[in-house]
Amino acid sequence: MLSLLCVCVCVGVYVYSCVTMHLHLSCLGNTPVCTNIFPLFVCWQYKGQANLHVFEDWCGASIAQLRKNLHFPLYPHTRTIVKKLAVAPKWKNYGLRIFGFLHPYRDGDFQFSVSSDDNSEFWLSPDESPLNARLLVYVGRLGTEWTAPGEFSKFRSQSSKSVHLISSRRYYFEILHKQDDKGSDHVEVGWRPFLPGLKYEVIDSAYISLYTDESSLKMNSVDHIPQTLASHIQGGSTMQHGADMLKPDPRDTFYSTPMIDPARLENVLPACLYSPTYVVKDFPIARYQGLQFVYLSFVYPNDFTRLTHMERENKCFYRESPIYLEKFGFYKYMKMDEEEDDRPFFFPNPDEITESQLQPDPDVNPAEPDQEPDANRSNPDPDPDPEPEPEEGGMSDYSYEEVEARPGWAEESINWQRTFSVNPMDFELLRSDWNDLRCNVSGNLQLAESEVVDVLAQYMEKLNERNGGIYTLLRIINVEKRRDSARGNRYLVELELMERGRSVVRLSEYIYLLLHRSRLGEESLENTDSAPASAPASAPSAPLLCQPVMLQWRRDVMVHFVVPVKNQARWVQQFISDMENLHRQTKDDNFSIIIVDFESEDMDVEQALRESTVPRYEYLRREGNFERSAGLQIGVDTIEDSHSIVFLCDLHIHFPLNILESIRKHCVEGRLAFAPIVMRLGCGSSPQEPDGYWEVNGFGLFGIYKSDFDKIGGMNTEEFKDRWGGEDWELLDRVLQNGLEVERLRLRNFFHYYHSKRGMWNAQNKKTPKG
């Protein structure tokens, strides 16, 4: 397309020409003012706005459904403008296309994010050409995904990689948004300099301009509308499952990176005793009360274990009650920019809502909670006559005959230009580290980026002081924090380092940030050089980054998977095959499987083990009915090395490839036991399509050193002789009372297969009577 030349009168003496790509309108006669942003000249009448196209009355929540609209993208219902990239019409069943130019306020690297209910996409060109626009960030593909206003970090797809922009240039952008008939409709795009710890800011009017002025164009004039990859159906692409957990994460394969020489880590930090205040050693706790003394760890970066694809109906992750969200939505987090009344909307406290307040008003049209306050002021009669029933043979809905406007009835008006302000809201940071037993779609707790950067800066400085500056931090793979506000925070730090500029190594160490040392010597520091001897005994000191004594995990310790079975041939064979694959992929020989067989008749379990390629196995046969507790205890009793790890296991588990290292990292003899949270797959689901819930109540999958297992008395085989269910909670009580911490983390790609209970264990089949 040819560019037109607009002559613009500028402030001052000189007259400049203003080049506007793809414009089919002349600036002449309007005398707009230009600004000289070399080498680009932008007409001021185009700044502070972007083009907005609206496609009404179209159901669905996905961008794919918007592209199916017959009139998309050339013939929208409405063509207007918007003054910032944060729009909330407060309507339903529509799609939006927003496009224009982005004007960076500085040279440098930026990061973008988009937030919306429901799906949305943000496209950005590396220049001003729409033809070069590429998808940068998005919320969802399937129409089941959504975010709350200002929630910029719910999905992995929301945050972009680094994008380099130059302030003297303009960049074509495009936003697509699809809203169904539920939820608090909104779409907003945020950006921030590509620096850790900064919050996203909504892109405001100062940084956008129109792609073209459509104010005087007829609706059938469409030559000016940009045709881009965003505006057309994406052919050849298959719909992927919406679970963020399925996308690659550096944690998944970190085990394959060579480990740093342990000698390089000696004396990097001063040594200190590790004695957290939340340990309940010798504290009397009631039966099954141990659940209340298990704390959750925080992780960084986001591991996307939150089941965002399961939150379409289940909104338990958010603080408000589901009933409150259904009635009032998330609008209380948004401040509308163009409300006539500056007074804030009244949103009741969800704790004070009565049942009667939540009942629908029979006199109110449900389509009108989201109406503007003045929407029905044209109706002077508060109780208009009811609409008469259509007579037989009357005019159909398809008639083009003119119909007289019925008095007292006004068509609802929609403010498509309504913009809003919102503070970035990270709901992850509002959660407590108490064991979350109420919401089984929430993921691991998220650790603030600023805290991680501060701790690692101190650690890397000490590491390089000790080793002559030979290490460069390449990537923060994983940081886990256990909080103890009374004494100090424990971190598991996992870093990818460059050593001497030549080789890549991994570091995986526990470190401790001692917060309160009000009296010197209170923590029995091994290295007293960390505090001046002249300090008064009662003077508080700065937090100390130190190496916790007796809190090192062993890299090559043997892990024994103990599984009791009975007449589950297909599952036993699958388990053996999974263990073979684990060995084949990791080349890790330091694990074994111990199968306790309660007289299985449907397969020869011992022969299957003998023919397998697992590095080590033990087959134990026991007579009688199936007993889970007894089976686990029999398996553990065969282990000779008390300084190896026992993993009490189930048969129906899909293991991630990093399971061995995950168990080893979170089991420390005399200190830590590990109860990973498994995702229970729903009926018809698979590891490739993981629909289901986190098993937040179950502790049956449990890792612990054999010496600690023996010390607490092992399994309760007497009380749980003829039944199972509750034996894991009873074991947890004793583990905690013996002074161990229990690490509780959701593991990526750690699934419990769906299976029927029919015909399992000791169930007797009912014979069908003959007719």
PDB file of N, CA, C and O in Angstrom, residues 229-271:
ATOM      1  N   LEU A 229      -1.221 -11.957  10.459  1.00  0.00           N
ATOM      2  CA  LEU A 229      -1.322 -13.353  10.881  1.00  0.00           C
ATOM      3  C   LEU A 229      -2.307 -13.508  12.032  1.00  0.00           C
ATOM      4  O   LEU A 229      -2.945 -14.548  12.180  1.00  0.00           O
ATOM      5  N   ALA A 230      -2.443 -12.466  12.841  1.00  0.00           N
ATOM      6  CA  ALA A 230      -3.350 -12.530  13.977  1.00  0.00           C
ATOM      7  C   ALA A 230      -4.799 -12.561  13.548  1.00  0.00           C
ATOM      8  O   ALA A 230      -5.645 -13.151  14.220  1.00  0.00           O
ATOM      9  N   SER A 231      -5.108 -11.917  12.430  1.00  0.00           N
ATOM     10  CA  SER A 231      -6.503 -11.736  12.048  1.00  0.00           C
ATOM     11  C   SER A 231      -7.048 -12.874  11.198  1.00  0.00           C
ATOM     12  O   SER A 231      -8.187 -12.813  10.757  1.00  0.00           O
ATOM     13  N   HIS A 232      -6.274 -13.893  10.949  1.00  0.00           N
ATOM     14  CA  HIS A 232      -6.725 -14.995  10.108  1.00  0.00           C
ATOM     15  C   HIS A 232      -6.602 -16.313  10.849  1.00  0.00           C
ATOM     16  O   HIS A 232      -5.820 -16.457  11.794  1.00  0.00           O
ATOM     17  N   ILE A 233      -7.376 -17.285  10.422  1.00  0.00           N
ATOM     18  CA  ILE A 233      -7.373 -18.609  11.052  1.00  0.00           C
ATOM     19  C   ILE A 233      -5.993 -19.221  10.895  1.00  0.00           C
ATOM     20  O   ILE A 233      -5.417 -19.228   9.815  1.00  0.00           O
ATOM     21  N   GLN A 234      -5.463 -19.700  12.002  1.00  0.00           N
ATOM     22  CA  GLN A 234      -4.144 -20.320  11.986  1.00  0.00           C
ATOM     23  C   GLN A 234      -4.276 -21.757  11.492  1.00  0.00           C
ATOM     24  O   GLN A 234      -4.734 -22.639  12.200  1.00  0.00           O
ATOM     25  N   GLY A 235      -3.897 -22.004  10.275  1.00  0.00           N
ATOM     26  CA  GLY A 235      -4.055 -23.326   9.688  1.00  0.00           C
ATOM     27  C   GLY A 235      -2.958 -24.273  10.126  1.00  0.00           C
ATOM     28  O   GLY A 235      -1.828 -23.891  10.393  1.00  0.00           O
ATOM     29  N   GLY A 236      -3.298 -25.553  10.172  1.00  0.00           N
ATOM     30  CA  GLY A 236      -2.317 -26.585  10.437  1.00  0.00           C
ATOM     31  C   GLY A 236      -1.908 -26.747  11.893  1.00  0.00           C
ATOM     32  O   GLY A 236      -1.114 -27.606  12.218  1.00  0.00           O
ATOM     33  N   SER A 237      -2.406 -25.933  12.774  1.00  0.00           N
ATOM     34  CA  SER A 237      -2.031 -26.031  14.186  1.00  0.00           C
ATOM     35  C   SER A 237      -3.035 -26.895  14.933  1.00  0.00           C
ATOM     36  O   SER A 237      -4.230 -26.785  14.737  1.00  0.00           O
ATOM     37  N   THR A 238      -2.523 -27.762  15.770  1.00  0.00           N
ATOM     38  CA  THR A 238      -3.390 -28.629  16.559  1.00  0.00           C
ATOM     39  C   THR A 238      -3.596 -28.013  17.933  1.00  0.00           C
ATOM     40  O   THR A 238      -2.709 -27.375  18.489  1.00  0.00           O
ATOM     41  N   MET A 239      -4.788 -28.216  18.468  1.00  0.00           N
ATOM     42  CA  MET A 239      -5.116 -27.679  19.784  1.00  0.00           C
ATOM     43  C   MET A 239      -4.346 -28.466  20.849  1.00  0.00           C
ATOM     44  O   MET A 239      -4.401 -29.689  20.887  1.00  0.00           O
ATOM     45  N   GLN A 240      -3.613 -27.765  21.693  1.00  0.00           N
ATOM     46  CA  GLN A 240      -2.862 -28.386  22.763  1.00  0.00           C
ATOM     47  C   GLN A 240      -3.632 -28.284  24.067  1.00  0.00           C
ATOM     48  O   GLN A 240      -4.460 -27.410  24.243  1.00  0.00           O
ATOM     49  N   HIS A 241      -3.314 -29.207  24.966  1.00  0.00           N
ATOM     50  CA  HIS A 241      -3.943 -29.170  26.269  1.00  0.00           C
ATOM     51  C   HIS A 241      -3.512 -27.917  27.012  1.00  0.00           C
ATOM     52  O   HIS A 241      -2.402 -27.418  26.835  1.00  0.00           O
ATOM     53  N   GLY A 242      -4.390 -27.412  27.867  1.00  0.00           N
ATOM     54  CA  GLY A 242      -4.131 -26.133  28.507  1.00  0.00           C
ATOM     55  C   GLY A 242      -3.257 -26.178  29.739  1.00  0.00           C
ATOM     56  O   GLY A 242      -2.989 -25.133  30.332  1.00  0.00           O
ATOM     57  N   ALA A 243      -2.773 -27.349  30.158  1.00  0.00           N
ATOM     58  CA  ALA A 243      -1.989 -27.433  31.385  1.00  0.00           C
ATOM     59  C   ALA A 243      -0.590 -26.877  31.168  1.00  0.00           C
ATOM     60  O   ALA A 243       0.167 -27.372  30.330  1.00  0.00           O
ATOM     61  N   ASP A 244      -0.235 -25.851  31.941  1.00  0.00           N
ATOM     62  CA  ASP A 244       1.107 -25.273  31.846  1.00  0.00           C
ATOM     63  C   ASP A 244       2.181 -26.262  32.272  1.00  0.00           C
ATOM     64  O   ASP A 244       3.329 -26.147  31.864  1.00  0.00           O
ATOM     65  N   MET A 245       1.811 -27.238  33.094  1.00  0.00           N
ATOM     66  CA  MET A 245       2.778 -28.226  33.556  1.00  0.00           C
ATOM     67  C   MET A 245       3.379 -29.035  32.414  1.00  0.00           C
ATOM     68  O   MET A 245       4.461 -29.604  32.552  1.00  0.00           O
ATOM     69  N   LEU A 246       2.664 -29.120  31.285  1.00  0.00           N
ATOM     70  CA  LEU A 246       3.139 -29.925  30.165  1.00  0.00           C
ATOM     71  C   LEU A 246       4.286 -29.259  29.426  1.00  0.00           C
ATOM     72  O   LEU A 246       4.997 -29.916  28.661  1.00  0.00           O
ATOM     73  N   LYS A 247       4.475 -27.968  29.625  1.00  0.00           N
ATOM     74  CA  LYS A 247       5.520 -27.256  28.897  1.00  0.00           C
ATOM     75  C   LYS A 247       6.870 -27.475  29.576  1.00  0.00           C
ATOM     76  O   LYS A 247       6.949 -27.628  30.785  1.00  0.00           O
ATOM     77  N   PRO A 248       7.947 -27.511  28.790  1.00  0.00           N
ATOM     78  CA  PRO A 248       9.270 -27.822  29.367  1.00  0.00           C
ATOM     79  C   PRO A 248       9.669 -26.842  30.455  1.00  0.00           C
ATOM     80  O   PRO A 248       9.357 -25.652  30.409  1.00  0.00           O
ATOM     81  N   ASP A 249      10.380 -27.368  31.436  1.00  0.00           N
ATOM     82  CA  ASP A 249      10.894 -26.570  32.541  1.00  0.00           C
ATOM     83  C   ASP A 249      12.312 -27.055  32.840  1.00  0.00           C
ATOM     84  O   ASP A 249      12.568 -28.264  32.838  1.00  0.00           O
ATOM     85  N   PRO A 250      13.257 -26.135  33.099  1.00  0.00           N
ATOM     86  CA  PRO A 250      14.645 -26.564  33.368  1.00  0.00           C
ATOM     87  C   PRO A 250      14.758 -27.526  34.535  1.00  0.00           C
ATOM     88  O   PRO A 250      15.698 -28.317  34.594  1.00  0.00           O
ATOM     89  N   ARG A 251      13.800 -27.489  35.474  1.00  0.00           N
ATOM     90  CA  ARG A 251      13.847 -28.413  36.609  1.00  0.00           C
ATOM     91  C   ARG A 251      13.764 -29.871  36.156  1.00  0.00           C
ATOM     92  O   ARG A 251      14.306 -30.761  36.817  1.00  0.00           O
ATOM     93  N   ASP A 252      13.044 -30.092  35.060  1.00  0.00           N
ATOM     94  CA  ASP A 252      12.742 -31.457  34.649  1.00  0.00           C
ATOM     95  C   ASP A 252      13.995 -32.252  34.290  1.00  0.00           C
ATOM     96  O   ASP A 252      14.033 -33.472  34.466  1.00  0.00           O
ATOM     97  N   THR A 253      15.017 -31.595  33.763  1.00  0.00           N
ATOM     98  CA  THR A 253      16.220 -32.287  33.289  1.00  0.00           C
ATOM     99  C   THR A 253      17.484 -31.803  33.979  1.00  0.00           C
ATOM    100  O   THR A 253      18.584 -32.109  33.539  1.00  0.00           O
ATOM    101  N   PHE A 254      17.347 -31.055  35.056  1.00  0.00           N
ATOM    102  CA  PHE A 254      18.512 -30.494  35.742  1.00  0.00           C
ATOM    103  C   PHE A 254      19.423 -31.591  36.282  1.00  0.00           C
ATOM    104  O   PHE A 254      20.626 -31.393  36.434  1.00  0.00           O
ATOM    105  N   TYR A 255      18.870 -32.754  36.568  1.00  0.00           N
ATOM    106  CA  TYR A 255      19.653 -33.865  37.107  1.00  0.00           C
ATOM    107  C   TYR A 255      20.766 -34.298  36.164  1.00  0.00           C
ATOM    108  O   TYR A 255      21.763 -34.892  36.586  1.00  0.00           O
ATOM    109  N   SER A 256      20.622 -34.021  34.864  1.00  0.00           N
ATOM    110  CA  SER A 256      21.603 -34.474  33.877  1.00  0.00           C
ATOM    111  C   SER A 256      22.819 -33.548  33.767  1.00  0.00           C
ATOM    112  O   SER A 256      23.796 -33.894  33.115  1.00  0.00           O
ATOM    113  N   THR A 257      22.774 -32.368  34.394  1.00  0.00           N
ATOM    114  CA  THR A 257      23.903 -31.446  34.362  1.00  0.00           C
ATOM    115  C   THR A 257      24.958 -31.901  35.371  1.00  0.00           C
ATOM    116  O   THR A 257      24.613 -32.255  36.498  1.00  0.00           O
ATOM    117  N   PRO A 258      26.247 -31.897  35.004  1.00  0.00           N
ATOM    118  CA  PRO A 258      27.291 -32.336  35.948  1.00  0.00           C
ATOM    119  C   PRO A 258      27.284 -31.513  37.224  1.00  0.00           C
ATOM    120  O   PRO A 258      27.102 -30.298  37.200  1.00  0.00           O
ATOM    121  N   MET A 259      27.500 -32.193  38.348  1.00  0.00           N
ATOM    122  CA  MET A 259      27.481 -31.546  39.644  1.00  0.00           C
ATOM    123  C   MET A 259      28.788 -30.807  39.896  1.00  0.00           C
ATOM    124  O   MET A 259      29.860 -31.240  39.489  1.00  0.00           O
ATOM    125  N   ILE A 260      28.701 -29.680  40.585  1.00  0.00           N
ATOM    126  CA  ILE A 260      29.886 -28.921  40.973  1.00  0.00           C
ATOM    127  C   ILE A 260      30.724 -29.754  41.936  1.00  0.00           C
ATOM    128  O   ILE A 260      30.197 -30.576  42.689  1.00  0.00           O
ATOM    129  N   ASP A 261      32.037 -29.572  41.908  1.00  0.00           N
ATOM    130  CA  ASP A 261      32.921 -30.259  42.837  1.00  0.00           C
ATOM    131  C   ASP A 261      32.562 -29.853  44.264  1.00  0.00           C
ATOM    132  O   ASP A 261      32.611 -28.664  44.608  1.00  0.00           O
ATOM    133  N   PRO A 262      32.184 -30.799  45.129  1.00  0.00           N
ATOM    134  CA  PRO A 262      31.792 -30.448  46.506  1.00  0.00           C
ATOM    135  C   PRO A 262      32.863 -29.656  47.258  1.00  0.00           C
ATOM    136  O   PRO A 262      32.542 -28.866  48.143  1.00  0.00           O
ATOM    137  N   ALA A 263      34.137 -29.873  46.910  1.00  0.00           N
ATOM    138  CA  ALA A 263      35.206 -29.144  47.592  1.00  0.00           C
ATOM    139  C   ALA A 263      35.102 -27.644  47.346  1.00  0.00           C
ATOM    140  O   ALA A 263      35.569 -26.841  48.165  1.00  0.00           O
ATOM    141  N   ARG A 264      34.493 -27.251  46.220  1.00  0.00           N
ATOM    142  CA  ARG A 264      34.336 -25.830  45.913  1.00  0.00           C
ATOM    143  C   ARG A 264      33.344 -25.140  46.851  1.00  0.00           C
ATOM    144  O   ARG A 264      33.303 -23.914  46.913  1.00  0.00           O
ATOM    145  N   LEU A 265      32.540 -25.916  47.550  1.00  0.00           N
ATOM    146  CA  LEU A 265      31.498 -25.349  48.404  1.00  0.00           C
ATOM    147  C   LEU A 265      31.882 -25.325  49.878  1.00  0.00           C
ATOM    148  O   LEU A 265      31.127 -24.803  50.704  1.00  0.00           O
ATOM    149  N   GLU A 266      33.046 -25.878  50.202  1.00  0.00           N
ATOM    150  CA  GLU A 266      33.477 -25.909  51.587  1.00  0.00           C
ATOM    151  C   GLU A 266      33.870 -24.516  52.060  1.00  0.00           C
ATOM    152  O   GLU A 266      34.578 -23.781  51.366  1.00  0.00           O
ATOM    153  N   ASN A 267      33.388 -24.150  53.232  1.00  0.00           N
ATOM    154  CA  ASN A 267      33.726 -22.867  53.875  1.00  0.00           C
ATOM    155  C   ASN A 267      33.304 -21.648  53.054  1.00  0.00           C
ATOM    156  O   ASN A 267      33.860 -20.561  53.238  1.00  0.00           O
ATOM    157  N   VAL A 268      32.339 -21.826  52.159  1.00  0.00           N
ATOM    158  CA  VAL A 268      31.805 -20.663  51.448  1.00  0.00           C
ATOM    159  C   VAL A 268      31.025 -19.782  52.413  1.00  0.00           C
ATOM    160  O   VAL A 268      31.128 -18.546  52.380  1.00  0.00           O
ATOM    161  N   LEU A 269      30.264 -20.407  53.297  1.00  0.00           N
ATOM    162  CA  LEU A 269      29.481 -19.683  54.300  1.00  0.00           C
ATOM    163  C   LEU A 269      29.888 -20.142  55.692  1.00  0.00           C
ATOM    164  O   LEU A 269      30.317 -21.298  55.869  1.00  0.00           O
ATOM    165  N   PRO A 270      29.745 -19.288  56.691  1.00  0.00           N
ATOM    166  CA  PRO A 270      29.986 -19.740  58.067  1.00  0.00           C
ATOM    167  C   PRO A 270      28.947 -20.786  58.466  1.00  0.00           C
ATOM    168  O   PRO A 270      27.805 -20.745  58.018  1.00  0.00           O
ATOM    169  N   ALA A 271      29.350 -21.722  59.294  1.00  0.00           N
ATOM    170  CA  ALA A 271      28.451 -22.794  59.720  1.00  0.00           C
ATOM    171  C   ALA A 271      27.559 -22.329  60.858  1.00  0.00           C
ATOM    172  O   ALA A 271      27.956 -21.506  61.681  1.00  0.00           O
TER     173      ALA A 271
END
